JSON list of C-alpha atoms in Angstrom, two decimals:
[
{"chain": "A", "resi": 1028, "resn": "UNK", "atom": "CA", "xyz": [11.15, 9.08, 4.13]},
{"chain": "A", "resi": 1029, "resn": "UNK", "atom": "CA", "xyz": [9.67, 8.56, 7.63]},
{"chain": "A", "resi": 1030, "resn": "UNK", "atom": "CA", "xyz": [6.16, 5.67, 6.82]},
{"chain": "A", "resi": 1031, "resn": "UNK", "atom": "CA", "xyz": [4.80, 6.06, 10.22]},
{"chain": "A", "resi": 1032, "resn": "UNK", "atom": "CA", "xyz": [2.54, 9.54, 11.01]},
{"chain": "A", "resi": 1033, "resn": "UNK", "atom": "CA", "xyz": [3.70, 11.10, 13.49]},
{"chain": "A", "resi": 1034, "resn": "UNK", "atom": "CA", "xyz": [1.33, 13.29, 16.49]},
{"chain": "A", "resi": 1035, "resn": "UNK", "atom": "CA", "xyz": [-0.28, 16.10, 14.45]},
{"chain": "A", "resi": 1036, "resn": "UNK", "atom": "CA", "xyz": [-1.22, 13.91, 11.67]},
{"chain": "A", "resi": 1037, "resn": "UNK", "atom": "CA", "xyz": [-2.22, 11.16, 13.60]},
{"chain": "A", "resi": 1038, "resn": "UNK", "atom": "CA", "xyz": [-5.31, 13.47, 15.13]},
{"chain": "A", "resi": 1039, "resn": "UNK", "atom": "CA", "xyz": [-5.46, 14.15, 11.28]},
{"chain": "A", "resi": 1040, "resn": "UNK", "atom": "CA", "xyz": [-6.16, 10.64, 10.31]},
{"chain": "A", "resi": 1041, "resn": "UNK", "atom": "CA", "xyz": [-8.78, 9.76, 13.22]},
{"chain": "A", "resi": 1042, "resn": "UNK", "atom": "CA", "xyz": [-10.69, 13.21, 12.09]},
{"chain": "A", "resi": 1043, "resn": "UNK", "atom": "CA", "xyz": [-10.65, 12.77, 9.05]},
{"chain": "A", "resi": 1044, "resn": "UNK", "atom": "CA", "xyz": [-11.80, 9.03, 9.76]},
{"chain": "A", "resi": 1045, "resn": "UNK", "atom": "CA", "xyz": [-14.28, 9.88, 11.35]},
{"chain": "A", "resi": 1046, "resn": "UNK", "atom": "CA", "xyz": [-15.96, 12.74, 10.54]},
{"chain": "A", "resi": 1047, "resn": "UNK", "atom": "CA", "xyz": [-15.44, 10.92, 7.05]},
{"chain": "A", "resi": 1048, "resn": "UNK", "atom": "CA", "xyz": [-17.09, 7.92, 8.46]},
{"chain": "A", "resi": 1049, "resn": "UNK", "atom": "CA", "xyz": [-20.71, 10.14, 9.46]},
{"chain": "A", "resi": 1050, "resn": "UNK", "atom": "CA", "xyz": [-20.38, 12.32, 6.81]},
{"chain": "A", "resi": 1051, "resn": "UNK", "atom": "CA", "xyz": [-18.97, 11.83, 4.61]},
{"chain": "A", "resi": 1052, "resn": "UNK", "atom": "CA", "xyz": [-20.50, 7.82, 4.45]},
{"chain": "A", "resi": 1053, "resn": "UNK", "atom": "CA", "xyz": [-21.21, 5.83, 1.00]},
{"chain": "A", "resi": 1054, "resn": "UNK", "atom": "CA", "xyz": [-25.10, 5.87, 1.78]},
{"chain": "A", "resi": 1055, "resn": "UNK", "atom": "CA", "xyz": [-25.29, 9.87, 3.10]},
{"chain": "A", "resi": 1056, "resn": "UNK", "atom": "CA", "xyz": [-23.76, 10.93, 0.54]},
{"chain": "A", "resi": 1057, "resn": "UNK", "atom": "CA", "xyz": [-22.98, 9.13, -3.13]},
{"chain": "A", "resi": 1058, "resn": "UNK", "atom": "CA", "xyz": [-25.41, 7.10, -3.57]},
{"chain": "A", "resi": 1059, "resn": "UNK", "atom": "CA", "xyz": [-27.94, 10.31, -2.53]},
{"chain": "A", "resi": 1060, "resn": "UNK", "atom": "CA", "xyz": [-26.35, 12.82, -4.09]},
{"chain": "A", "resi": 1061, "resn": "UNK", "atom": "CA", "xyz": [-26.76, 9.83, -7.47]},
{"chain": "A", "resi": 1062, "resn": "UNK", "atom": "CA", "xyz": [-30.46, 9.21, -6.94]},
{"chain": "A", "resi": 1063, "resn": "UNK", "atom": "CA", "xyz": [-31.28, 12.89, -6.22]},
{"chain": "A", "resi": 1064, "resn": "UNK", "atom": "CA", "xyz": [-29.45, 13.44, -10.18]},
{"chain": "A", "resi": 1065, "resn": "UNK", "atom": "CA", "xyz": [-27.57, 16.26, -8.34]},
{"chain": "A", "resi": 1066, "resn": "UNK", "atom": "CA", "xyz": [-25.25, 18.36, -11.40]},
{"chain": "A", "resi": 1067, "resn": "UNK", "atom": "CA", "xyz": [-23.13, 18.92, -9.15]},
{"chain": "A", "resi": 1068, "resn": "UNK", "atom": "CA", "xyz": [-21.76, 15.81, -8.02]},
{"chain": "A", "resi": 1069, "resn": "UNK", "atom": "CA", "xyz": [-21.38, 16.26, -4.43]},
{"chain": "A", "resi": 1070, "resn": "UNK", "atom": "CA", "xyz": [-23.12, 18.10, -1.08]},
{"chain": "A", "resi": 1071, "resn": "UNK", "atom": "CA", "xyz": [-22.17, 21.79, -0.69]},
{"chain": "A", "resi": 1072, "resn": "UNK", "atom": "CA", "xyz": [-23.35, 21.91, 2.92]},
{"chain": "A", "resi": 1073, "resn": "UNK", "atom": "CA", "xyz": [-20.87, 18.60, 3.70]},
{"chain": "A", "resi": 1074, "resn": "UNK", "atom": "CA", "xyz": [-17.75, 21.22, 1.21]},
{"chain": "A", "resi": 1075, "resn": "UNK", "atom": "CA", "xyz": [-18.60, 24.20, 4.48]},
{"chain": "A", "resi": 1076, "resn": "UNK", "atom": "CA", "xyz": [-17.80, 21.23, 7.33]},
{"chain": "A", "resi": 1077, "resn": "UNK", "atom": "CA", "xyz": [-14.48, 20.89, 5.72]},
{"chain": "A", "resi": 1078, "resn": "UNK", "atom": "CA", "xyz": [-14.53, 23.83, 5.68]},
{"chain": "A", "resi": 1079, "resn": "UNK", "atom": "CA", "xyz": [-15.20, 24.94, 9.13]},
{"chain": "A", "resi": 1080, "resn": "UNK", "atom": "CA", "xyz": [-12.89, 21.28, 9.11]},
{"chain": "A", "resi": 1081, "resn": "UNK", "atom": "CA", "xyz": [-9.83, 23.02, 7.86]},
{"chain": "A", "resi": 1082, "resn": "UNK", "atom": "CA", "xyz": [-9.76, 20.38, 5.41]},
{"chain": "A", "resi": 1083, "resn": "UNK", "atom": "CA", "xyz": [-9.76, 22.75, 2.70]},
{"chain": "A", "resi": 1084, "resn": "UNK", "atom": "CA", "xyz": [-7.33, 24.94, 3.69]},
{"chain": "A", "resi": 1085, "resn": "UNK", "atom": "CA", "xyz": [-5.21, 22.07, 4.28]},
{"chain": "A", "resi": 1086, "resn": "UNK", "atom": "CA", "xyz": [-2.85, 22.60, 1.83]},
{"chain": "A", "resi": 1087, "resn": "UNK", "atom": "CA", "xyz": [-2.99, 26.75, 1.99]},
{"chain": "A", "resi": 1088, "resn": "UNK", "atom": "CA", "xyz": [0.16, 28.90, 4.13]},
{"chain": "A", "resi": 1089, "resn": "UNK", "atom": "CA", "xyz": [-1.50, 29.98, 7.77]},
{"chain": "A", "resi": 1090, "resn": "UNK", "atom": "CA", "xyz": [-0.92, 34.02, 6.32]},
{"chain": "A", "resi": 1091, "resn": "UNK", "atom": "CA", "xyz": [-3.64, 33.34, 3.78]},
{"chain": "A", "resi": 1092, "resn": "UNK", "atom": "CA", "xyz": [-6.07, 31.72, 6.82]},
{"chain": "A", "resi": 1093, "resn": "UNK", "atom": "CA", "xyz": [-5.29, 27.87, 5.63]},
{"chain": "A", "resi": 1094, "resn": "UNK", "atom": "CA", "xyz": [-3.46, 25.16, 7.60]},
{"chain": "A", "resi": 1095, "resn": "UNK", "atom": "CA", "xyz": [-0.06, 25.27, 6.62]},
{"chain": "A", "resi": 1096, "resn": "UNK", "atom": "CA", "xyz": [0.30, 21.93, 6.43]},
{"chain": "A", "resi": 1097, "resn": "UNK", "atom": "CA", "xyz": [2.17, 19.67, 3.38]},
{"chain": "A", "resi": 1098, "resn": "UNK", "atom": "CA", "xyz": [1.02, 16.99, 1.24]},
{"chain": "A", "resi": 1099, "resn": "UNK", "atom": "CA", "xyz": [1.32, 14.01, 3.47]},
{"chain": "A", "resi": 1100, "resn": "UNK", "atom": "CA", "xyz": [-1.30, 15.63, 5.14]},
{"chain": "A", "resi": 1101, "resn": "UNK", "atom": "CA", "xyz": [-3.81, 15.61, 2.72]},
{"chain": "A", "resi": 1102, "resn": "UNK", "atom": "CA", "xyz": [-3.93, 12.69, 1.37]},
{"chain": "A", "resi": 1103, "resn": "UNK", "atom": "CA", "xyz": [-4.62, 11.46, 5.16]},
{"chain": "A", "resi": 1104, "resn": "UNK", "atom": "CA", "xyz": [-7.44, 13.73, 4.82]},
{"chain": "A", "resi": 1105, "resn": "UNK", "atom": "CA", "xyz": [-7.82, 12.21, 1.05]},
{"chain": "A", "resi": 1106, "resn": "UNK", "atom": "CA", "xyz": [-7.08, 8.28, 1.56]},
{"chain": "A", "resi": 1107, "resn": "UNK", "atom": "CA", "xyz": [-10.42, 8.30, 4.12]},
{"chain": "A", "resi": 1108, "resn": "UNK", "atom": "CA", "xyz": [-12.28, 10.27, 1.24]},
{"chain": "A", "resi": 1109, "resn": "UNK", "atom": "CA", "xyz": [-11.09, 7.80, -1.28]},
{"chain": "A", "resi": 1110, "resn": "UNK", "atom": "CA", "xyz": [-12.22, 4.57, 1.69]},
{"chain": "A", "resi": 1111, "resn": "UNK", "atom": "CA", "xyz": [-15.67, 5.95, 1.78]},
{"chain": "A", "resi": 1112, "resn": "UNK", "atom": "CA", "xyz": [-16.47, 7.35, -1.74]},
{"chain": "A", "resi": 1113, "resn": "UNK", "atom": "CA", "xyz": [-17.52, 11.35, -0.11]},
{"chain": "A", "resi": 1114, "resn": "UNK", "atom": "CA", "xyz": [-18.26, 13.05, -3.31]},
{"chain": "A", "resi": 1115, "resn": "UNK", "atom": "CA", "xyz": [-15.69, 16.07, -2.90]},
{"chain": "A", "resi": 1116, "resn": "UNK", "atom": "CA", "xyz": [-14.38, 19.09, -4.88]},
{"chain": "A", "resi": 1117, "resn": "UNK", "atom": "CA", "xyz": [-11.31, 18.12, -2.38]},
{"chain": "A", "resi": 1118, "resn": "UNK", "atom": "CA", "xyz": [-7.54, 16.74, -5.14]},
{"chain": "A", "resi": 1119, "resn": "UNK", "atom": "CA", "xyz": [-9.02, 20.00, -7.56]},
{"chain": "A", "resi": 1120, "resn": "UNK", "atom": "CA", "xyz": [-9.66, 22.33, -5.18]},
{"chain": "A", "resi": 1121, "resn": "UNK", "atom": "CA", "xyz": [-7.88, 22.20, -1.87]},
{"chain": "A", "resi": 1122, "resn": "UNK", "atom": "CA", "xyz": [-5.40, 20.20, -3.44]},
{"chain": "A", "resi": 1123, "resn": "UNK", "atom": "CA", "xyz": [-4.92, 21.05, -7.55]},
{"chain": "A", "resi": 1124, "resn": "UNK", "atom": "CA", "xyz": [-6.83, 25.33, -7.54]},
{"chain": "A", "resi": 1125, "resn": "UNK", "atom": "CA", "xyz": [-4.47, 25.31, -3.23]},
{"chain": "A", "resi": 1126, "resn": "UNK", "atom": "CA", "xyz": [-1.18, 24.79, -5.47]},
{"chain": "A", "resi": 1127, "resn": "UNK", "atom": "CA", "xyz": [-1.17, 26.99, -8.22]},
{"chain": "A", "resi": 1128, "resn": "UNK", "atom": "CA", "xyz": [-2.89, 29.30, -5.51]},
{"chain": "A", "resi": 1129, "resn": "UNK", "atom": "CA", "xyz": [-0.16, 29.69, -3.47]},
{"chain": "A", "resi": 1130, "resn": "UNK", "atom": "CA", "xyz": [2.29, 30.24, -6.08]},
{"chain": "A", "resi": 1131, "resn": "UNK", "atom": "CA", "xyz": [-0.20, 33.07, -7.20]},
{"chain": "A", "resi": 1132, "resn": "UNK", "atom": "CA", "xyz": [0.45, 36.68, -6.88]},
{"chain": "A", "resi": 1133, "resn": "UNK", "atom": "CA", "xyz": [-0.68, 38.20, -3.31]},
{"chain": "A", "resi": 1134, "resn": "UNK", "atom": "CA", "xyz": [-3.92, 40.12, -4.70]},
{"chain": "A", "resi": 1135, "resn": "UNK", "atom": "CA", "xyz": [-5.26, 36.43, -6.69]},
{"chain": "A", "resi": 1136, "resn": "UNK", "atom": "CA", "xyz": [-4.71, 35.11, -3.12]},
{"chain": "A", "resi": 1137, "resn": "UNK", "atom": "CA", "xyz": [-6.26, 37.69, -1.44]},
{"chain": "A", "resi": 1138, "resn": "UNK", "atom": "CA", "xyz": [-9.62, 37.36, -4.36]},
{"chain": "A", "resi": 1139, "resn": "UNK", "atom": "CA", "xyz": [-10.12, 33.55, -4.25]},
{"chain": "A", "resi": 1140, "resn": "UNK", "atom": "CA", "xyz": [-8.61, 31.60, -1.25]},
{"chain": "A", "resi": 1141, "resn": "UNK", "atom": "CA", "xyz": [-10.61, 32.71, 1.24]},
{"chain": "A", "resi": 1142, "resn": "UNK", "atom": "CA", "xyz": [-13.34, 31.51, -0.27]},
{"chain": "A", "resi": 1143, "resn": "UNK", "atom": "CA", "xyz": [-12.20, 27.68, -0.86]},
{"chain": "A", "resi": 1144, "resn": "UNK", "atom": "CA", "xyz": [-11.16, 27.89, 2.80]},
{"chain": "A", "resi": 1145, "resn": "UNK", "atom": "CA", "xyz": [-13.86, 28.54, 3.76]},
{"chain": "A", "resi": 1146, "resn": "UNK", "atom": "CA", "xyz": [-15.86, 26.31, 1.74]},
{"chain": "A", "resi": 1147, "resn": "UNK", "atom": "CA", "xyz": [-17.66, 28.56, 0.30]},
{"chain": "A", "resi": 1148, "resn": "UNK", "atom": "CA", "xyz": [-15.87, 29.04, -3.50]},
{"chain": "A", "resi": 1149, "resn": "UNK", "atom": "CA", "xyz": [-15.37, 24.79, -5.23]},
{"chain": "A", "resi": 1150, "resn": "UNK", "atom": "CA", "xyz": [-12.45, 25.17, -8.06]},
{"chain": "A", "resi": 1151, "resn": "UNK", "atom": "CA", "xyz": [-12.58, 22.88, -11.21]},
{"chain": "A", "resi": 1152, "resn": "UNK", "atom": "CA", "xyz": [-9.20, 22.48, -13.07]},
{"chain": "A", "resi": 1153, "resn": "UNK", "atom": "CA", "xyz": [-8.23, 23.08, -16.45]},
{"chain": "A", "resi": 1154, "resn": "UNK", "atom": "CA", "xyz": [-4.98, 21.61, -18.41]},
{"chain": "A", "resi": 1155, "resn": "UNK", "atom": "CA", "xyz": [-4.23, 24.31, -20.99]},
{"chain": "A", "resi": 1156, "resn": "UNK", "atom": "CA", "xyz": [-3.71, 20.76, -23.07]},
{"chain": "A", "resi": 1157, "resn": "UNK", "atom": "CA", "xyz": [-6.70, 20.02, -22.88]},
{"chain": "A", "resi": 1158, "resn": "UNK", "atom": "CA", "xyz": [-7.83, 23.39, -23.00]},
{"chain": "A", "resi": 1159, "resn": "UNK", "atom": "CA", "xyz": [-6.67, 23.76, -26.54]},
{"chain": "A", "resi": 1160, "resn": "UNK", "atom": "CA", "xyz": [-8.96, 21.02, -27.43]},
{"chain": "A", "resi": 1161, "resn": "UNK", "atom": "CA", "xyz": [-11.65, 21.61, -26.11]},
{"chain": "A", "resi": 1162, "resn": "UNK", "atom": "CA", "xyz": [-13.43, 23.13, -28.69]},
{"chain": "A", "resi": 1163, "resn": "UNK", "atom": "CA", "xyz": [-13.07, 20.72, -31.25]},
{"chain": "A", "resi": 1164, "resn": "UNK", "atom": "CA", "xyz": [-14.60, 18.27, -29.57]},
{"chain": "A", "resi": 1165, "resn": "UNK", "atom": "CA", "xyz": [-11.80, 16.34, -28.00]},
{"chain": "A", "resi": 1166, "resn": "UNK", "atom": "CA", "xyz": [-11.23, 16.51, -24.42]},
{"chain": "A", "resi": 1167, "resn": "UNK", "atom": "CA", "xyz": [-8.46, 14.51, -21.87]},
{"chain": "A", "resi": 1168, "resn": "UNK", "atom": "CA", "xyz": [-9.48, 11.50, -20.17]},
{"chain": "A", "resi": 1169, "resn": "UNK", "atom": "CA", "xyz": [-7.36, 10.14, -18.02]},
{"chain": "A", "resi": 1170, "resn": "UNK", "atom": "CA", "xyz": [-6.10, 6.50, -18.32]},
{"chain": "A", "resi": 1171, "resn": "UNK", "atom": "CA", "xyz": [-4.40, 3.87, -16.12]},
{"chain": "A", "resi": 1172, "resn": "UNK", "atom": "CA", "xyz": [-1.00, 2.35, -17.41]},
{"chain": "A", "resi": 1173, "resn": "UNK", "atom": "CA", "xyz": [0.46, -0.26, -16.24]},
{"chain": "A", "resi": 1174, "resn": "UNK", "atom": "CA", "xyz": [3.64, -0.15, -18.26]},
{"chain": "A", "resi": 1175, "resn": "UNK", "atom": "CA", "xyz": [6.93, -0.74, -15.91]},
{"chain": "A", "resi": 1176, "resn": "UNK", "atom": "CA", "xyz": [9.11, 1.40, -17.44]},
{"chain": "A", "resi": 1177, "resn": "UNK", "atom": "CA", "xyz": [6.86, 4.22, -17.07]},
{"chain": "A", "resi": 1178, "resn": "UNK", "atom": "CA", "xyz": [5.43, 3.31, -13.68]},
{"chain": "A", "resi": 1179, "resn": "UNK", "atom": "CA", "xyz": [7.99, 1.61, -11.42]},
{"chain": "A", "resi": 1180, "resn": "UNK", "atom": "CA", "xyz": [11.42, 2.24, -11.15]},
{"chain": "A", "resi": 1181, "resn": "UNK", "atom": "CA", "xyz": [13.89, -0.35, -12.60]},
{"chain": "A", "resi": 1182, "resn": "UNK", "atom": "CA", "xyz": [15.52, -0.17, -9.90]},
{"chain": "A", "resi": 1183, "resn": "UNK", "atom": "CA", "xyz": [12.83, -1.73, -7.60]},
{"chain": "A", "resi": 1184, "resn": "UNK", "atom": "CA", "xyz": [12.10, -4.64, -9.74]},
{"chain": "A", "resi": 1185, "resn": "UNK", "atom": "CA", "xyz": [15.48, -6.12, -9.89]},
{"chain": "A", "resi": 1186, "resn": "UNK", "atom": "CA", "xyz": [15.96, -6.11, -6.39]},
{"chain": "A", "resi": 1187, "resn": "UNK", "atom": "CA", "xyz": [12.87, -7.74, -6.31]},
{"chain": "A", "resi": 1188, "resn": "UNK", "atom": "CA", "xyz": [12.98, -10.07, -8.72]},
{"chain": "A", "resi": 1189, "resn": "UNK", "atom": "CA", "xyz": [16.17, -11.66, -7.50]},
{"chain": "A", "resi": 1190, "resn": "UNK", "atom": "CA", "xyz": [14.59, -11.78, -3.97]},
{"chain": "A", "resi": 1191, "resn": "UNK", "atom": "CA", "xyz": [11.69, -14.23, -5.35]},
{"chain": "A", "resi": 1192, "resn": "UNK", "atom": "CA", "xyz": [13.50, -16.51, -7.21]},
{"chain": "A", "resi": 1193, "resn": "UNK", "atom": "CA", "xyz": [15.97, -16.71, -3.87]},
{"chain": "A", "resi": 1194, "resn": "UNK", "atom": "CA", "xyz": [13.31, -18.13, -1.95]},
{"chain": "A", "resi": 1195, "resn": "UNK", "atom": "CA", "xyz": [11.50, -19.72, -4.81]},
{"chain": "A", "resi": 1196, "resn": "UNK", "atom": "CA", "xyz": [14.62, -21.64, -5.22]},
{"chain": "A", "resi": 1197, "resn": "UNK", "atom": "CA", "xyz": [14.99, -22.33, -1.79]},
{"chain": "A", "resi": 1198, "resn": "UNK", "atom": "CA", "xyz": [11.99, -23.88, -1.22]},
{"chain": "A", "resi": 1199, "resn": "UNK", "atom": "CA", "xyz": [12.10, -25.80, -4.38]},
{"chain": "A", "resi": 1200, "resn": "UNK", "atom": "CA", "xyz": [15.36, -27.30, -2.43]},
{"chain": "A", "resi": 1201, "resn": "UNK", "atom": "CA", "xyz": [14.09, -27.78, 0.53]},
{"chain": "A", "resi": 1202, "resn": "UNK", "atom": "CA", "xyz": [11.07, -29.53, -0.27]},
{"chain": "A", "resi": 1203, "resn": "UNK", "atom": "CA", "xyz": [13.38, -32.32, -2.49]},
{"chain": "A", "resi": 1204, "resn": "UNK", "atom": "CA", "xyz": [15.47, -32.69, 0.49]},
{"chain": "A", "resi": 1205, "resn": "UNK", "atom": "CA", "xyz": [12.62, -33.60, 2.69]},
{"chain": "A", "resi": 1206, "resn": "UNK", "atom": "CA", "xyz": [11.85, -35.69, 0.36]},
{"chain": "A", "resi": 1207, "resn": "UNK", "atom": "CA", "xyz": [14.49, -37.80, -0.54]},
{"chain": "A", "resi": 1208, "resn": "UNK", "atom": "CA", "xyz": [14.63, -37.47, 3.91]},
{"chain": "A", "resi": 1209, "resn": "UNK", "atom": "CA", "xyz": [11.43, -39.71, 3.63]},
{"chain": "A", "resi": 1210, "resn": "UNK", "atom": "CA", "xyz": [11.80, -41.67, 0.93]},
{"chain": "A", "resi": 1211, "resn": "UNK", "atom": "CA", "xyz": [14.88, -43.20, 2.23]},
{"chain": "A", "resi": 1212, "resn": "UNK", "atom": "CA", "xyz": [13.69, -44.00, 5.49]},
{"chain": "A", "resi": 1213, "resn": "UNK", "atom": "CA", "xyz": [10.97, -45.39, 4.42]},
{"chain": "A", "resi": 1214, "resn": "UNK", "atom": "CA", "xyz": [13.12, -47.76, 2.66]},
{"chain": "A", "resi": 1215, "resn": "UNK", "atom": "CA", "xyz": [14.58, -48.52, 5.66]},
{"chain": "A", "resi": 1216, "resn": "UNK", "atom": "CA", "xyz": [11.28, -49.52, 7.17]},
{"chain": "A", "resi": 1217, "resn": "UNK", "atom": "CA", "xyz": [10.28, -51.52, 4.63]},
{"chain": "A", "resi": 1218, "resn": "UNK", "atom": "CA", "xyz": [14.25, -53.01, 3.82]},
{"chain": "A", "resi": 1219, "resn": "UNK", "atom": "CA", "xyz": [13.66, -53.76, 8.25]},
{"chain": "A", "resi": 1220, "resn": "UNK", "atom": "CA", "xyz": [9.64, -55.36, 7.70]},
{"chain": "A", "resi": 1221, "resn": "UNK", "atom": "CA", "xyz": [11.36, -57.67, 5.43]},
{"chain": "A", "resi": 1222, "resn": "UNK", "atom": "CA", "xyz": [14.38, -58.88, 6.55]},
{"chain": "A", "resi": 1223, "resn": "UNK", "atom": "CA", "xyz": [11.89, -59.63, 10.34]},
{"chain": "A", "resi": 1224, "resn": "UNK", "atom": "CA", "xyz": [9.01, -61.62, 8.03]},
{"chain": "A", "resi": 1225, "resn": "UNK", "atom": "CA", "xyz": [12.77, -63.72, 6.98]},
{"chain": "A", "resi": 1226, "resn": "UNK", "atom": "CA", "xyz": [13.52, -64.04, 9.69]},
{"chain": "B", "resi": 1118, "resn": "UNK", "atom": "CA", "xyz": [17.97, 4.36, 0.02]},
{"chain": "B", "resi": 1119, "resn": "UNK", "atom": "CA", "xyz": [17.52, 3.13, 3.74]},
{"chain": "B", "resi": 1120, "resn": "UNK", "atom": "CA", "xyz": [14.41, 3.49, 4.57]},
{"chain": "B", "resi": 1121, "resn": "UNK", "atom": "CA", "xyz": [12.99, 4.80, 8.04]},
{"chain": "B", "resi": 1122, "resn": "UNK", "atom": "CA", "xyz": [11.33, 2.84, 10.27]},
{"chain": "B", "resi": 1123, "resn": "UNK", "atom": "CA", "xyz": [10.37, 5.37, 12.73]},
{"chain": "B", "resi": 1124, "resn": "UNK", "atom": "CA", "xyz": [9.79, 4.37, 16.54]},
{"chain": "B", "resi": 1125, "resn": "UNK", "atom": "CA", "xyz": [9.12, 0.54, 14.55]},
{"chain": "B", "resi": 1126, "resn": "UNK", "atom": "CA", "xyz": [12.58, 0.24, 13.66]},
{"chain": "B", "resi": 1127, "resn": "UNK", "atom": "CA", "xyz": [13.49, -2.25, 16.66]},
{"chain": "B", "resi": 1128, "resn": "UNK", "atom": "CA", "xyz": [10.76, -4.14, 15.93]},
{"chain": "B", "resi": 1129, "resn": "UNK", "atom": "CA", "xyz": [10.62, -4.61, 11.98]},
{"chain": "B", "resi": 1130, "resn": "UNK", "atom": "CA", "xyz": [14.58, -5.65, 12.46]},
{"chain": "B", "resi": 1131, "resn": "UNK", "atom": "CA", "xyz": [13.86, -8.25, 14.88]},
{"chain": "B", "resi": 1132, "resn": "UNK", "atom": "CA", "xyz": [11.25, -9.58, 12.37]},
{"chain": "B", "resi": 1133, "resn": "UNK", "atom": "CA", "xyz": [13.53, -9.91, 9.51]},
{"chain": "B", "resi": 1134, "resn": "UNK", "atom": "CA", "xyz": [15.62, -11.34, 12.08]},
{"chain": "B", "resi": 1135, "resn": "UNK", "atom": "CA", "xyz": [13.29, -14.17, 13.52]},
{"chain": "B", "resi": 1136, "resn": "UNK", "atom": "CA", "xyz": [12.31, -14.51, 9.85]},
{"chain": "B", "resi": 1137, "resn": "UNK", "atom": "CA", "xyz": [15.04, -15.19, 8.27]},
{"chain": "B", "resi": 1138, "resn": "UNK", "atom": "CA", "xyz": [16.65, -17.10, 11.64]},
{"chain": "B", "resi": 1139, "resn": "UNK", "atom": "CA", "xyz": [13.88, -19.43, 11.33]},
{"chain": "B", "resi": 1140, "resn": "UNK", "atom": "CA", "xyz": [14.61, -20.03, 7.80]},
{"chain": "B", "resi": 1141, "resn": "UNK", "atom": "CA", "xyz": [17.91, -21.26, 8.22]},
{"chain": "B", "resi": 1142, "resn": "UNK", "atom": "CA", "xyz": [17.43, -23.07, 11.51]},
{"chain": "B", "resi": 1143, "resn": "UNK", "atom": "CA", "xyz": [14.98, -25.84, 9.04]},
{"chain": "B", "resi": 1144, "resn": "UNK", "atom": "CA", "xyz": [17.67, -25.86, 6.51]},
{"chain": "B", "resi": 1145, "resn": "UNK", "atom": "CA", "xyz": [19.83, -27.13, 9.23]},
{"chain": "B", "resi": 1146, "resn": "UNK", "atom": "CA", "xyz": [17.13, -29.48, 10.33]},
{"chain": "B", "resi": 1147, "resn": "UNK", "atom": "CA", "xyz": [16.48, -30.80, 7.06]},
{"chain": "B", "resi": 1148, "resn": "UNK", "atom": "CA", "xyz": [19.23, -31.04, 6.08]},
{"chain": "B", "resi": 1149, "resn": "UNK", "atom": "CA", "xyz": [21.16, -32.26, 9.25]},
{"chain": "B", "resi": 1150, "resn": "UNK", "atom": "CA", "xyz": [17.54, -35.44, 8.94]},
{"chain": "B", "resi": 1151, "resn": "UNK", "atom": "CA", "xyz": [18.99, -35.94, 5.33]},
{"chain": "B", "resi": 1152, "resn": "UNK", "atom": "CA", "xyz": [21.75, -36.89, 6.64]},
{"chain": "B", "resi": 1153, "resn": "UNK", "atom": "CA", "xyz": [20.61, -39.46, 9.18]},
{"chain": "B", "resi": 1154, "resn": "UNK", "atom": "CA", "xyz": [18.70, -40.82, 6.50]},
{"chain": "B", "resi": 1155, "resn": "UNK", "atom": "CA", "xyz": [20.68, -41.58, 4.67]},
{"chain": "B", "resi": 1156, "resn": "UNK", "atom": "CA", "xyz": [23.40, -43.14, 7.50]},
{"chain": "B", "resi": 1157, "resn": "UNK", "atom": "CA", "xyz": [20.59, -45.12, 8.25]},
{"chain": "B", "resi": 1158, "resn": "UNK", "atom": "CA", "xyz": [19.17, -46.54, 4.71]},
{"chain": "B", "resi": 1159, "resn": "UNK", "atom": "CA", "xyz": [23.36, -47.34, 4.51]},
{"chain": "B", "resi": 1160, "resn": "UNK", "atom": "CA", "xyz": [23.41, -49.10, 7.48]},
{"chain": "B", "resi": 1161, "resn": "UNK", "atom": "CA", "xyz": [20.03, -51.38, 6.94]},
{"chain": "B", "resi": 1162, "resn": "UNK", "atom": "CA", "xyz": [21.16, -52.39, 3.33]},
{"chain": "B", "resi": 1163, "resn": "UNK", "atom": "CA", "xyz": [24.77, -52.87, 4.22]},
{"chain": "B", "resi": 1164, "resn": "UNK", "atom": "CA", "xyz": [22.88, -55.30, 6.91]},
{"chain": "B", "resi": 1165, "resn": "UNK", "atom": "CA", "xyz": [19.28, -56.64, 4.65]},
{"chain": "B", "resi": 1166, "resn": "UNK", "atom": "CA", "xyz": [20.36, -55.44, 1.05]}
]
């Protein structure tokens, strides 16, 4: 599992970082559209620029006109979107819809992917579960669960807990040893001083 | 799972090594000082105690 970017990924990260800091900055996008009470919630011109830079087709195969990259690369772009709080339909369009369409028939791919890659189309994703209840007024919401049983594998916890306990015991023992040393030295000094005074 | 640190492998494992080495050295120095302090106190106590 590589924890570092290769050259292409580093280049993409630099491009995305500069672009998002310049064009996707909070003042230019988030506050701008919020203050205008924009119903879409994002700038279509920025989405078009996403298309020109190739971000929209990052997960679309090269045969379908995209860059044919992977989810690590999509994650790099999302990281910069998050860093700048840039409102954009990247996650639903370029990640979810692009992944779904990647498994679709040639007809569907030819119909929808060019618009996605060029930045002319935007996609929303609705799950079957949500669609079932939408008409009844029960809307699906995202929730964050901090339950360690479901979020983090138990194999992560035990080494972490044992390491923390080990370090804790080590430092407590170290503090006790050094305090004990200090007390002994102070007592020896006091005894010598008392002996000198007595003499 | 063995994590692949790529070009940073040497640097990261070296950092782990230096950290553990320093912790061990700290423990040894503390124990040594403790023994020396005990010896000195025993001597002073037998002489003036």
